[in-house]
mmCIF file of C-alpha atoms in Angstrom:
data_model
loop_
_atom_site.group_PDB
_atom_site.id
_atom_site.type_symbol
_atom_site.label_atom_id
_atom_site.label_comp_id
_atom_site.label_asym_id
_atom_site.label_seq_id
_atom_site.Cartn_x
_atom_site.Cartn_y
_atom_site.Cartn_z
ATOM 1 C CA UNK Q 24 -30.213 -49.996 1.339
ATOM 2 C CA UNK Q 25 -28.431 -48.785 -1.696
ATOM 3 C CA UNK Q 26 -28.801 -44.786 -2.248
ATOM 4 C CA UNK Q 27 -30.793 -45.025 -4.944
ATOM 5 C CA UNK Q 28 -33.327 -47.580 -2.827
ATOM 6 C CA UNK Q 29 -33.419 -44.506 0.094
ATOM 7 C CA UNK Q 30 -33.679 -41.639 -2.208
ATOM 8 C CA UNK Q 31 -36.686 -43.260 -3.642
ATOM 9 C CA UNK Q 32 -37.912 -43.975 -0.723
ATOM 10 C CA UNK Q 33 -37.810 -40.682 1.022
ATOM 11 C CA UNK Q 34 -39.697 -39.405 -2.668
ATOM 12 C CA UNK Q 35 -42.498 -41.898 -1.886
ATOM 13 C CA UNK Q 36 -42.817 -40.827 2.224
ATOM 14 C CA UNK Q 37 -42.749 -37.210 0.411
ATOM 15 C CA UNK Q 38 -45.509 -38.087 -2.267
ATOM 16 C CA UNK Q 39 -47.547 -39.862 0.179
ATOM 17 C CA UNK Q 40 -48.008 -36.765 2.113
ATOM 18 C CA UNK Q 41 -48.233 -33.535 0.173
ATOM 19 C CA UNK Q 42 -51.557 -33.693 -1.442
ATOM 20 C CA UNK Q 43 -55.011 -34.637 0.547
ATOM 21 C CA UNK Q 44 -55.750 -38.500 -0.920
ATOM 22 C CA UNK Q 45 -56.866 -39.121 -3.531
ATOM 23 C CA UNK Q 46 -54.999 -36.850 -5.658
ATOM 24 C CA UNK Q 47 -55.062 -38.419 -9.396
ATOM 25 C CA UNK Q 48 -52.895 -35.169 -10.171
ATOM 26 C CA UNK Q 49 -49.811 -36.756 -8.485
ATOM 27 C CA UNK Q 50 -50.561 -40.158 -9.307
ATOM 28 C CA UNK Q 51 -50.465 -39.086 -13.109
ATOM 29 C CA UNK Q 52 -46.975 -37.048 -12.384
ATOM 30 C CA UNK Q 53 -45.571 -40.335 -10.749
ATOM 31 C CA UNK Q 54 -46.960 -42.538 -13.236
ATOM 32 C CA UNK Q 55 -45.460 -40.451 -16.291
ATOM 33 C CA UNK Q 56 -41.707 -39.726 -14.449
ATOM 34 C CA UNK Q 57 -41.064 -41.582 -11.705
ATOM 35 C CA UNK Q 58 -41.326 -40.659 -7.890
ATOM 36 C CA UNK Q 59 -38.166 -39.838 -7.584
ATOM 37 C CA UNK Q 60 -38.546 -36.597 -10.212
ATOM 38 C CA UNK Q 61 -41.829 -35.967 -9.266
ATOM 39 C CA UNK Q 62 -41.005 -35.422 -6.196
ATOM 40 C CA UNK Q 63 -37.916 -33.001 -7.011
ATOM 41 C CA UNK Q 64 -40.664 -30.971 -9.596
ATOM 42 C CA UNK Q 65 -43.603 -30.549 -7.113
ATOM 43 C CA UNK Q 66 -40.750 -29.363 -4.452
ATOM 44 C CA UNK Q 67 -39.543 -27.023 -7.010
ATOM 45 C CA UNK Q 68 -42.736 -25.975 -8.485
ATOM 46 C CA UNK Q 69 -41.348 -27.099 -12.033
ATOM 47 C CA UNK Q 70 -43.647 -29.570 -13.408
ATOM 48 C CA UNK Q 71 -43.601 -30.785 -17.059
ATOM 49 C CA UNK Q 72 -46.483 -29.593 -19.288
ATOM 50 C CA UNK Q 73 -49.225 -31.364 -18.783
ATOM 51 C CA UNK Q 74 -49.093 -31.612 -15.025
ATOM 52 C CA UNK Q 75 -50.606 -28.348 -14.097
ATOM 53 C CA UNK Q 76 -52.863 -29.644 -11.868
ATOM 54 C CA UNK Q 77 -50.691 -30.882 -9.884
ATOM 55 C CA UNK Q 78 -49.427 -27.535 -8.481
ATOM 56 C CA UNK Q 79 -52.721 -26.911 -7.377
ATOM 57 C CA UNK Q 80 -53.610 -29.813 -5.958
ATOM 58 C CA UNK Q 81 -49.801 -29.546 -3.732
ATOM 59 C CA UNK Q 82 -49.997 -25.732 -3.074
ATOM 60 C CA UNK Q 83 -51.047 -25.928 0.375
ATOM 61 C CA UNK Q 84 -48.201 -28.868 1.417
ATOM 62 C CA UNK Q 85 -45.451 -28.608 -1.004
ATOM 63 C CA UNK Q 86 -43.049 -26.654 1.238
ATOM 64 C CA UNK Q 87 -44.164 -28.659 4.619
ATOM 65 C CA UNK Q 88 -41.363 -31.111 4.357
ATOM 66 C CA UNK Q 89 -42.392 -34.584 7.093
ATOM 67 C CA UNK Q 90 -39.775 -36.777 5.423
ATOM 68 C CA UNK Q 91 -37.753 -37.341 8.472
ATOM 69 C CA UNK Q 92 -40.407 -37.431 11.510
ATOM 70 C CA UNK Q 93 -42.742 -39.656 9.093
ATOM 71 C CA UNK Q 94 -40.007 -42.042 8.414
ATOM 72 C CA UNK Q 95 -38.994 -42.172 12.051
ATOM 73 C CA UNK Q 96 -42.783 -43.103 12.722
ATOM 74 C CA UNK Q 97 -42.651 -45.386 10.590
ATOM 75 C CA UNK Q 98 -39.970 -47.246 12.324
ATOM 76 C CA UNK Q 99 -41.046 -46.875 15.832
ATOM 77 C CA UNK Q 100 -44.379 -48.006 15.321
ATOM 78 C CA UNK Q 101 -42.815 -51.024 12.753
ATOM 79 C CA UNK Q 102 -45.229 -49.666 9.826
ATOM 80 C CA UNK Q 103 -43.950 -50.124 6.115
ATOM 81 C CA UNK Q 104 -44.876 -47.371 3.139
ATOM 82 C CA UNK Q 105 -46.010 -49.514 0.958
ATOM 83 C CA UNK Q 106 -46.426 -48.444 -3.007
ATOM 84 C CA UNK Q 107 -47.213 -49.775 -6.265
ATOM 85 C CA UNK Q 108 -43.067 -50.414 -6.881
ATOM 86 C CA UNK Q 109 -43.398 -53.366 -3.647
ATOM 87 C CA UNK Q 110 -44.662 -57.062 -4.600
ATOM 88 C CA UNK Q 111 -47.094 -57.020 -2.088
ATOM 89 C CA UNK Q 112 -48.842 -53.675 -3.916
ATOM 90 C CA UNK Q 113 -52.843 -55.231 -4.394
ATOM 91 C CA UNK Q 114 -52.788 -53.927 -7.865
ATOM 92 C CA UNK Q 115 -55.457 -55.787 -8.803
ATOM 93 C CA UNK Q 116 -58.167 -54.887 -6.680
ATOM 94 C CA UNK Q 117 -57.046 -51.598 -6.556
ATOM 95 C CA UNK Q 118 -57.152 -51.185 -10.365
ATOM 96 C CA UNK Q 119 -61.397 -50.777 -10.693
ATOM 97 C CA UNK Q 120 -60.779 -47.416 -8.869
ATOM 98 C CA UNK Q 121 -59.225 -45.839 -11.985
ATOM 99 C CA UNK Q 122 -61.807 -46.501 -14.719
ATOM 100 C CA UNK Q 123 -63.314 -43.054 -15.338
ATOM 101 C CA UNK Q 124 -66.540 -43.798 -13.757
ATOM 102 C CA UNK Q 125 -64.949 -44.567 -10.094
ATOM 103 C CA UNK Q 126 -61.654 -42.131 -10.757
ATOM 104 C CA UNK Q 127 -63.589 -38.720 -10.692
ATOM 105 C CA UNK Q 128 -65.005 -39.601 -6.928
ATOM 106 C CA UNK Q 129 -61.597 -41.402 -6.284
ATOM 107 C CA UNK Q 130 -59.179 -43.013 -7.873
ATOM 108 C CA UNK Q 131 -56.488 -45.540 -6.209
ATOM 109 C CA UNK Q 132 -54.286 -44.968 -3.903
ATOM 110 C CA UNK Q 133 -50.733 -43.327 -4.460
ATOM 111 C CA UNK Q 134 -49.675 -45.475 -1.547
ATOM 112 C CA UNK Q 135 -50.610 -47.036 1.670
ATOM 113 C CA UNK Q 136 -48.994 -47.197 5.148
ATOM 114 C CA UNK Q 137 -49.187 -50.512 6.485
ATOM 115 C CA UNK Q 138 -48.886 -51.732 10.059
ATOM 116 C CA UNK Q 139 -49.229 -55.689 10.623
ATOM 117 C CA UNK Q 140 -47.602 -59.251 9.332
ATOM 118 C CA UNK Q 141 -49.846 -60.355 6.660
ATOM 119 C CA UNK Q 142 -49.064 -59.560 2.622
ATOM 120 C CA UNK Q 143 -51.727 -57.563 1.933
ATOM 121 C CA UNK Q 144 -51.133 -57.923 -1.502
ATOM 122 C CA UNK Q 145 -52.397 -61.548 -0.554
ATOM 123 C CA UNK Q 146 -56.259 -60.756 0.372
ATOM 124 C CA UNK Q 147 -57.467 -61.101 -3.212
ATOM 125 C CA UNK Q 148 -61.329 -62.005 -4.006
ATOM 126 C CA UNK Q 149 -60.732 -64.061 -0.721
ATOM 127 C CA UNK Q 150 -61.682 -61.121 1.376
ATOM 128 C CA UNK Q 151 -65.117 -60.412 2.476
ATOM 129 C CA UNK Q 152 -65.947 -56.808 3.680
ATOM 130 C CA UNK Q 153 -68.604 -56.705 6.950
ATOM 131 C CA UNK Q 154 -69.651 -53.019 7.336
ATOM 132 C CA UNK Q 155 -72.563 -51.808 8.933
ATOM 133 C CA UNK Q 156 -74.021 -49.152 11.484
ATOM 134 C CA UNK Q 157 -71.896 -47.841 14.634
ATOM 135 C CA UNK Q 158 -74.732 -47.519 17.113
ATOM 136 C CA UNK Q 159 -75.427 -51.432 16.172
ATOM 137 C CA UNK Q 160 -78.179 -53.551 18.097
ATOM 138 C CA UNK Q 161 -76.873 -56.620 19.640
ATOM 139 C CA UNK Q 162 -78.234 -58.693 17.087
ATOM 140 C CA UNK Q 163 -75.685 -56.772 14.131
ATOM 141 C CA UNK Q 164 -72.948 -57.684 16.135
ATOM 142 C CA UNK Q 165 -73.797 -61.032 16.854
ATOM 143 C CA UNK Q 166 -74.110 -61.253 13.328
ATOM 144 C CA UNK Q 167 -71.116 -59.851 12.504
ATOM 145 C CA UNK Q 168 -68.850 -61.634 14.985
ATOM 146 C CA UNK Q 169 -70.791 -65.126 13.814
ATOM 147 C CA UNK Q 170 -70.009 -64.288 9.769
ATOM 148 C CA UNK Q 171 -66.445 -63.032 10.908
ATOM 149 C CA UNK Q 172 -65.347 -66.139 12.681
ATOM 150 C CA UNK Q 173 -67.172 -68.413 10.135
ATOM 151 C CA UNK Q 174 -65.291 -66.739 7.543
ATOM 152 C CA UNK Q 175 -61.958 -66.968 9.131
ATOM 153 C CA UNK Q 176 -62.942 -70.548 9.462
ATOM 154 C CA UNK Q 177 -62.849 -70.800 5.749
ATOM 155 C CA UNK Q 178 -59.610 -69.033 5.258
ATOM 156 C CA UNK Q 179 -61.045 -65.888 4.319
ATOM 157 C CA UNK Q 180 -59.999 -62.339 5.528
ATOM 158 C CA UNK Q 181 -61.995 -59.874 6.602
ATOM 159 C CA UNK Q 182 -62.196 -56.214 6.001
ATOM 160 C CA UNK Q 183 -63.275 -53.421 7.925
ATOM 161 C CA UNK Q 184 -62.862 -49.859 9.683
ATOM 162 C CA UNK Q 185 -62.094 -50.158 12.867
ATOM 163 C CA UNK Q 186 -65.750 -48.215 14.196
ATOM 164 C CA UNK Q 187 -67.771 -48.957 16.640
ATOM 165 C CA UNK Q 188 -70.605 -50.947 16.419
ATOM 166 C CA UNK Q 189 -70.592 -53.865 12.998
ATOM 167 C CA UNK Q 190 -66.705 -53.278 12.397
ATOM 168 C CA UNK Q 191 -65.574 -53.878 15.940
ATOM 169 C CA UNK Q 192 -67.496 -56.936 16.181
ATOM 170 C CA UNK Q 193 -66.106 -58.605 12.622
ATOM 171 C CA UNK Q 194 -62.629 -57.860 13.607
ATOM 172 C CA UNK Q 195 -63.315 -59.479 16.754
ATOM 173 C CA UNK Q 196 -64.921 -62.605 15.155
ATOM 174 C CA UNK Q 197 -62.281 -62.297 12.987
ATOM 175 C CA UNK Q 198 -59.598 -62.538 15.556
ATOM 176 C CA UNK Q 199 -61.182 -64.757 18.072
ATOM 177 C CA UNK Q 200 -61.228 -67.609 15.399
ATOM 178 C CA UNK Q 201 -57.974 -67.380 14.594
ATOM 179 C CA UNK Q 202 -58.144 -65.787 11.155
ATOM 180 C CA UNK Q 203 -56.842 -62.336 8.906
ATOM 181 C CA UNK Q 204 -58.525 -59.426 9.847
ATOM 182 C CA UNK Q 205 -57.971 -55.605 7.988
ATOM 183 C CA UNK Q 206 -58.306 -52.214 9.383
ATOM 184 C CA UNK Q 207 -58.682 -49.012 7.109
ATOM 185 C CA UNK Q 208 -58.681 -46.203 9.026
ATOM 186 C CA UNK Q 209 -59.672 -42.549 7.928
ATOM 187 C CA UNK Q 210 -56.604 -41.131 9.655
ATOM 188 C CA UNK Q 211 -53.027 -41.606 10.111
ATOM 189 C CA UNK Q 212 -51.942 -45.203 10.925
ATOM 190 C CA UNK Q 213 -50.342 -43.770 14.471
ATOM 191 C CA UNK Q 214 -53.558 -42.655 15.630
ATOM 192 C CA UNK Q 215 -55.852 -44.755 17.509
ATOM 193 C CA UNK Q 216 -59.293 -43.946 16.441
ATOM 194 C CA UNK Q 217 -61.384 -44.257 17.944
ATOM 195 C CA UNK Q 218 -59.744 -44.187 20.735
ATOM 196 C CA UNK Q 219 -61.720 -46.884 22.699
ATOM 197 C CA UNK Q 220 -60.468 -48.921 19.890
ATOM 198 C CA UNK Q 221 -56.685 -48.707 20.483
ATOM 199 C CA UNK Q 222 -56.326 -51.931 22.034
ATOM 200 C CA UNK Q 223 -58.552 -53.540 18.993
ATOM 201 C CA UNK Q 224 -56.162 -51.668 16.826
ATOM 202 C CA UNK Q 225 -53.475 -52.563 18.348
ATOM 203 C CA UNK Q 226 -54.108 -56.514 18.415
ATOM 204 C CA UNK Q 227 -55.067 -56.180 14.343
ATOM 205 C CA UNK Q 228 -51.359 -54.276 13.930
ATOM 206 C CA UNK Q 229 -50.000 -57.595 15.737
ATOM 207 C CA UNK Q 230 -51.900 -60.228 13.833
ATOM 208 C CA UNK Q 231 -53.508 -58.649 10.748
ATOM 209 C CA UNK Q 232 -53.320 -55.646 9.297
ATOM 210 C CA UNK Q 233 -53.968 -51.601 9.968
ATOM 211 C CA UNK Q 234 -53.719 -49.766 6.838
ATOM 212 C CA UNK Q 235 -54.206 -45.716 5.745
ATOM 213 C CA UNK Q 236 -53.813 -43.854 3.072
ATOM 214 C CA UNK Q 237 -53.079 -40.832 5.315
ATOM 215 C CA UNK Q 238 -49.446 -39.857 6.397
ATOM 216 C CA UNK Q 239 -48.853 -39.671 10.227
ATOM 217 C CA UNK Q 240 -50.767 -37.699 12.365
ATOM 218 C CA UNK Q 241 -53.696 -37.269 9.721
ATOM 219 C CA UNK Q 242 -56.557 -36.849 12.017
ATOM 220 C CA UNK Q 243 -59.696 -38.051 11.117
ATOM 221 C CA UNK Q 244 -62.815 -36.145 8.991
ATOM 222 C CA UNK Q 245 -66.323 -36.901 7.750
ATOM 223 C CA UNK Q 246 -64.926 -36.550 4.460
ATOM 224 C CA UNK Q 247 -62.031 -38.662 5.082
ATOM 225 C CA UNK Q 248 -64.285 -41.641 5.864
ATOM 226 C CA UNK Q 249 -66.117 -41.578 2.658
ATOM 227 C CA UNK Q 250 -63.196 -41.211 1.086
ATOM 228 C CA UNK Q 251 -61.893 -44.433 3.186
ATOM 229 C CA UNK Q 252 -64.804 -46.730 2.358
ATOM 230 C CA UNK Q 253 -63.640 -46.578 -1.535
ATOM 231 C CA UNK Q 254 -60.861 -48.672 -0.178
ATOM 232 C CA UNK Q 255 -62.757 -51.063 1.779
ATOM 233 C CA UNK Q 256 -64.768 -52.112 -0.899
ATOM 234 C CA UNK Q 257 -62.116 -52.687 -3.191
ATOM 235 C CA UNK Q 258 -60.194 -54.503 -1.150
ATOM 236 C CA UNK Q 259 -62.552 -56.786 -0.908
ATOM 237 C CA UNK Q 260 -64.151 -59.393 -2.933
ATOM 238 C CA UNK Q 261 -67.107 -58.700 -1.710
ATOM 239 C CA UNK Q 262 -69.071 -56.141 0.584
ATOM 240 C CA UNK Q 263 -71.387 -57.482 3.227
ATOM 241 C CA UNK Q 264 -74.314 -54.471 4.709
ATOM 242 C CA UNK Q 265 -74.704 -56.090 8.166
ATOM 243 C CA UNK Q 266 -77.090 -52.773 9.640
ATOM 244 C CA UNK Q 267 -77.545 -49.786 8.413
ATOM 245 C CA UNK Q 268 -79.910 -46.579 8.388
ATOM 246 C CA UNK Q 269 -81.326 -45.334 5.214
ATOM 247 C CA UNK Q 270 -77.939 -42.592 5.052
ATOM 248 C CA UNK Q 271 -75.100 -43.642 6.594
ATOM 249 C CA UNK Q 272 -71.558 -44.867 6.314
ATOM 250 C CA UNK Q 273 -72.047 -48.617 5.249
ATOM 251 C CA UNK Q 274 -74.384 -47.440 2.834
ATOM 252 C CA UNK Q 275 -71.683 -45.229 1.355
ATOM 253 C CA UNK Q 276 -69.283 -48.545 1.260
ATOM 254 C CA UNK Q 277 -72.160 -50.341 -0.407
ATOM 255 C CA UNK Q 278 -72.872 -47.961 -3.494
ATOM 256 C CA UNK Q 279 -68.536 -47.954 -4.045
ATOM 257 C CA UNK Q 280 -68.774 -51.665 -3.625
ATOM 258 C CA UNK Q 281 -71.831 -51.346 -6.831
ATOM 259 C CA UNK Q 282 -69.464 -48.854 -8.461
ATOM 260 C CA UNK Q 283 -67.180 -51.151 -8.472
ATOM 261 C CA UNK Q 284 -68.589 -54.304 -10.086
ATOM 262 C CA UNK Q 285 -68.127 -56.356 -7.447
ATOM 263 C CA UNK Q 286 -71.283 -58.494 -5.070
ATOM 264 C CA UNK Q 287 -73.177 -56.750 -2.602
ATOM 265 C CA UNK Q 288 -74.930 -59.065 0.012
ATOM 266 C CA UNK Q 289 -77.280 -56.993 3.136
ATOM 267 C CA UNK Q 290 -78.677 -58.901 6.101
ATOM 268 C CA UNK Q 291 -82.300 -58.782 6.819
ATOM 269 C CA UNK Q 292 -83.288 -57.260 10.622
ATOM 270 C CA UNK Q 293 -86.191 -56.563 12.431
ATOM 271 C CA UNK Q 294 -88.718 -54.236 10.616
ATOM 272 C CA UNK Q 295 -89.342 -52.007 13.354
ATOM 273 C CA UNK Q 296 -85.364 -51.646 14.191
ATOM 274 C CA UNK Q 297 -83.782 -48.311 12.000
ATOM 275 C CA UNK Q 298 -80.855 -50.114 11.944
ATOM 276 C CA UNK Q 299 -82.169 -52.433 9.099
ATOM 277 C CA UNK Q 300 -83.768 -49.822 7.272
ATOM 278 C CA UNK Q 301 -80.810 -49.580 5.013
ATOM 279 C CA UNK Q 302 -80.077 -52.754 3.796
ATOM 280 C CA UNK Q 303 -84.113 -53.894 3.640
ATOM 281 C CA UNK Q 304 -84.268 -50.599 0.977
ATOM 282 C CA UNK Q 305 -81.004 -52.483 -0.468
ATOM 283 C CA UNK Q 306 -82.410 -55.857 -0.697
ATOM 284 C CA UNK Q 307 -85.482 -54.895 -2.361
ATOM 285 C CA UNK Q 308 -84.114 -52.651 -5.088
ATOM 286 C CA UNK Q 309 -81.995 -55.147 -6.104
ATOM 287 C CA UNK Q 310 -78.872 -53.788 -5.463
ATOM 288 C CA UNK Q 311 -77.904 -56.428 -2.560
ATOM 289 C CA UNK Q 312 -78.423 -59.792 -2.199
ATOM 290 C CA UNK Q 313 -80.010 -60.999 1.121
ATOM 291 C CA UNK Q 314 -77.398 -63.128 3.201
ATOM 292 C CA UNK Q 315 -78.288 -64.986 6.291
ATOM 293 C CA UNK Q 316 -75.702 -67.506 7.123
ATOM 294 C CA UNK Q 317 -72.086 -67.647 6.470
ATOM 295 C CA UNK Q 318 -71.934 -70.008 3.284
ATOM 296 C CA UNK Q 319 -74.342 -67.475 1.563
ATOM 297 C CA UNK Q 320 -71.632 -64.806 2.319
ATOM 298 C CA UNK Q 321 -68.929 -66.877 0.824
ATOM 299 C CA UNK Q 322 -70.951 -67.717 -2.344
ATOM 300 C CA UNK Q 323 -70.744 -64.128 -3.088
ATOM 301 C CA UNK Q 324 -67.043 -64.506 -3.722
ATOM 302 C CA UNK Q 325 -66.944 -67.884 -4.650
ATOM 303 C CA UNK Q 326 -67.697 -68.755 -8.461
ATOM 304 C CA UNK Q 327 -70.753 -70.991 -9.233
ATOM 305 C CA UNK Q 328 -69.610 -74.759 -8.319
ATOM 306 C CA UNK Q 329 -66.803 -73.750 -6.018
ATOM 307 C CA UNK Q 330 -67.895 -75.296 -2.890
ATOM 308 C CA UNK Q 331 -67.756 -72.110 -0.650
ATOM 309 C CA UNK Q 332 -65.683 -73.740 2.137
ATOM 310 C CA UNK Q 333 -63.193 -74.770 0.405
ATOM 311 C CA UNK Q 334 -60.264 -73.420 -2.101
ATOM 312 C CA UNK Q 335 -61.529 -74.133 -5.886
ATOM 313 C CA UNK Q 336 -58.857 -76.315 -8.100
ATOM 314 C CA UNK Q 337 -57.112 -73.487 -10.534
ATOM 315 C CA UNK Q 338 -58.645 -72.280 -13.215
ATOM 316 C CA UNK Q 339 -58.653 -69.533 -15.784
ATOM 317 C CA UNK Q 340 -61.079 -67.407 -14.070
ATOM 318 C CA UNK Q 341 -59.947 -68.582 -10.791
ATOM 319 C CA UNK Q 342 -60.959 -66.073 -8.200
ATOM 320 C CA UNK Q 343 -63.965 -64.170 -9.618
ATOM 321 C CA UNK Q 344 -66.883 -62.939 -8.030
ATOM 322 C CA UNK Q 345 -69.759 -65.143 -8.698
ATOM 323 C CA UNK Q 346 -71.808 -62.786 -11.209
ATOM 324 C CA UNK Q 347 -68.235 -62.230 -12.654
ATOM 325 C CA UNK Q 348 -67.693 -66.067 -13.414
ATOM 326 C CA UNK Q 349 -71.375 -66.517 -14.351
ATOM 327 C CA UNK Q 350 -71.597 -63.538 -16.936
ATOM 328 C CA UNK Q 351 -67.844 -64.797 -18.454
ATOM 329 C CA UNK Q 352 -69.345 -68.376 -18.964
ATOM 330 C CA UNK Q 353 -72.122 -67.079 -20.694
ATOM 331 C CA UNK Q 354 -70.091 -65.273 -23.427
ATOM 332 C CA UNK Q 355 -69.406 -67.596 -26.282
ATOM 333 C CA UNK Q 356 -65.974 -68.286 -27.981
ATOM 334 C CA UNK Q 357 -65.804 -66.835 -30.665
ATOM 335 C CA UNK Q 358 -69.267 -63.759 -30.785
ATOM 336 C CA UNK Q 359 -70.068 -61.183 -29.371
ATOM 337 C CA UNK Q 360 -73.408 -60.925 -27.982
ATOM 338 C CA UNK Q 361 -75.517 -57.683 -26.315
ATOM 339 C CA UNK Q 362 -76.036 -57.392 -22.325
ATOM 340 C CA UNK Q 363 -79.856 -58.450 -23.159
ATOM 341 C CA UNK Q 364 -77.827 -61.752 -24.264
ATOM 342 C CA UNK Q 365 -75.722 -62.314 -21.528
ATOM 343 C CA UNK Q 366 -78.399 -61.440 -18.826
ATOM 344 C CA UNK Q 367 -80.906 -64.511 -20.399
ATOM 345 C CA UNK Q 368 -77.711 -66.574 -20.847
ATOM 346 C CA UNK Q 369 -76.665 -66.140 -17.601
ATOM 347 C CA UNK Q 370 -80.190 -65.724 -15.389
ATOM 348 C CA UNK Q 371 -78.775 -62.577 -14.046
ATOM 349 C CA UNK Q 372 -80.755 -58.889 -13.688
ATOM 350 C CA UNK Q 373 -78.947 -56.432 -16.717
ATOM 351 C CA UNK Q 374 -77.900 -54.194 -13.722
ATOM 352 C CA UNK Q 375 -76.134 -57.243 -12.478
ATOM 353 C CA UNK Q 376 -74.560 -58.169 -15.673
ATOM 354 C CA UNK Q 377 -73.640 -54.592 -16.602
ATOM 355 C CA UNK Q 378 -71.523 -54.543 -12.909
ATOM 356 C CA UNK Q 379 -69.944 -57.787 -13.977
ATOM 357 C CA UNK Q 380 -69.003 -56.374 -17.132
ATOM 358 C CA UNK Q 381 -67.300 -53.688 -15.919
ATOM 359 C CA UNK Q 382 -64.621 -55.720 -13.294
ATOM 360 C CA UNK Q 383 -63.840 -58.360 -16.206
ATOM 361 C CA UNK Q 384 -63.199 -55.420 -18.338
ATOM 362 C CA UNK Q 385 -60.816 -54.045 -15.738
ATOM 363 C CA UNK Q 386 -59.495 -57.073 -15.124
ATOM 364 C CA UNK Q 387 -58.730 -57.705 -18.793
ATOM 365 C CA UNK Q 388 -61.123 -60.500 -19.322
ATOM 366 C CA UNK Q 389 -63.519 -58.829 -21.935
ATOM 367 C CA UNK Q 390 -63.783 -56.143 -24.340
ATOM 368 C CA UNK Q 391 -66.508 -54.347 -25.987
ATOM 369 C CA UNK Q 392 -67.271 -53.148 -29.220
ATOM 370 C CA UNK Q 393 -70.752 -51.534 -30.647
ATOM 371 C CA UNK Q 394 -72.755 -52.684 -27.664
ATOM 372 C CA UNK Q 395 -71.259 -56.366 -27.926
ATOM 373 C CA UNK Q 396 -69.005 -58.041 -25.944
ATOM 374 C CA UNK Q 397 -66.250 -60.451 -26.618
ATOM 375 C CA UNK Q 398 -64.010 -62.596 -24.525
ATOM 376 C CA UNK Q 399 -60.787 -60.710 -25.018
ATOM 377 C CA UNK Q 400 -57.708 -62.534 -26.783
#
């Protein structure tokens, strides 16, 4: 490594750790001068005008310098800092969190400790997201482990947090069949939480992936899960409610996953079990759509005539969610036409097609101009 290549390096291991994630602060000092300078200004409390915030926002870490001992985690535990200068950097998905209306409750990640063999720059709209309740019945795990393995079948990963409960049983699914399985914890990436999930952990370091937006020895907070589940969800091509109560994490996951334009399937329960209280409420407003079997949960990711088992030939708007690929096929060539149009065009709810909207206009796709929208050039 040249010592430009380590300088930079120990910058990003210094960035990664000196504000409490997200901070769009130092991801707007990095993105305007480099890591490598914005790491020498917050150290030296000289930032350019402009970047006030920033000082703020670093005032209680600045000084605390973990270069060294997070590095030499890194290496003993064979995790890689990864940040938006590596290939394998999901800029993509990552890229709905910094529209304005997702950026003020959490914007992207300045960069992401990474434990496991896969590219996670790989996942794509491929990856499915099972969340669900931690004090889950035996029927939402069952149904978790049965989409998890089904999905693996299909070559699709599948995201989660580690918890008890839904996300324990889709990593094992996961696993058992043989396919990717992802890990975002709400702490550092060498802690083991919870801690009757090490081995799981462990295994997903080993054959998936175990990811964290926290430096090394972070240890995990109520408002460091809901700041976690921002991540899950866009990761993911999808987000799948498997049980939830009427407040809890999933549905936290669910409402980012909304925020974020992309699908939102729930499975239906028992009505007497509080478990399924959440995503019945999210089924009939609307805001999921009911999944109960495997190909349903694929559909959700898979455009409209893309037989869900199966990879898709390549196309222009290879890859997009359904309601994505259904609202960009209803816009003609050369007009614009009103979300009124698009929704009748299409046979999707305007809520639907407004959520679409907003990923193909992150994703380049579309633009809009005096309440029209145009395929964009």
């Amino acid at each position: 490594m040249s010592d430009a290549d380590e300088r930079e390096r120990r910058a990003w291991t210094y960035l990664a750790g000196v504000a409490e994630p997200p901070s769009a602060a130092v991801i707007a000092l990095v993105d305007a001068i480099g890591p490598v300078d914005a790491a020498d200004a917050i150290a030296s409390r000289s930032v350019p005008r402009g970047h006030s915030a920033v000082l703020g926002a670093t005032e209680p870490r600045y000084a605390t310098d973990t270069v060294d001992a997070d590095l030499a985690t890194c290496d003993r535990l064979g995790v890689r800092l990864l940040t938006p200068a590596d290939d394998d950097w999901p800029a993509w998905p990552l890229s709905a969190l910094d529209r304005a209306t997702t950026a003020a409750r959490g914007g992207r990640p300045l960069a992401l400790w990474v434990r496991g063999p896969a590219p996670l720059g790989a996942l794509g709209d491929a990856a499915v997201a099972l969340v669900g309740s931690r004090a889950a019945t035996s029927y939402g795990e069952y149904v978790a482990g049965r989409f998890a393995s089904g999905l693996a079948a299909q070559g699709r990963a599948v995201v989660s947090g580690g918890a008890y409960g839904i996300d324990g049983a889709a990593h094992r699914g996961s696993l058992a069949a043989g396919g990717l399985t992802v890990a975002v914890l709400a702490c550092g990436i060498d802690r083991a939480y919870p801690s009757g999930h090490a081995r799981l952990l462990e295994e997903i370091g080993v054959r998936g992936l175990v990811i964290s937006e926290y430096p090394p020895g972070t240890t995990a907070a109520k408002h460091r899960f809901l700041t976690r589940n921002r991540l899950v969800a866009a990761l993911s091509g999808a987000t799948i409610v498997v049980e939830a109560g009427r407040r809890s994490g999933a549905t936290n996951t669910a409402a980012w996953a909304t925020r974020l334009g992309r699908p939102l399937g729930a499975v239906p329960g028992s009505i007497t079990s509080a478990t399924s209280v959440g995503t019945h409420a999210m089924i009939a407003d609307g805001q999921a759509t009911l999944v109960a079997d495997v190909d349903a949960v694929a559909s959700l990711v898979a455009p409209d005539g893309e037989d869900p088992r199966g990879p898709a030939p390549m196309r222009s708007t290879d890859g997009l969610p359904r309601d994505q690929f259904r609202v960009i096929e209803a816009i003609p060539a050369h007009d614009g036409v009103s979300i009124d149009e698009i929704a009748f065009s299409a046979g999707l709810r305007s809520d639907a097609v407004r959520r679409a909207l907003a990923g193909l206009d992150v994703a380049g796709l579309v633009d809009e101009d005096r309440g029209l929208w145009r395929l964009r050039r």
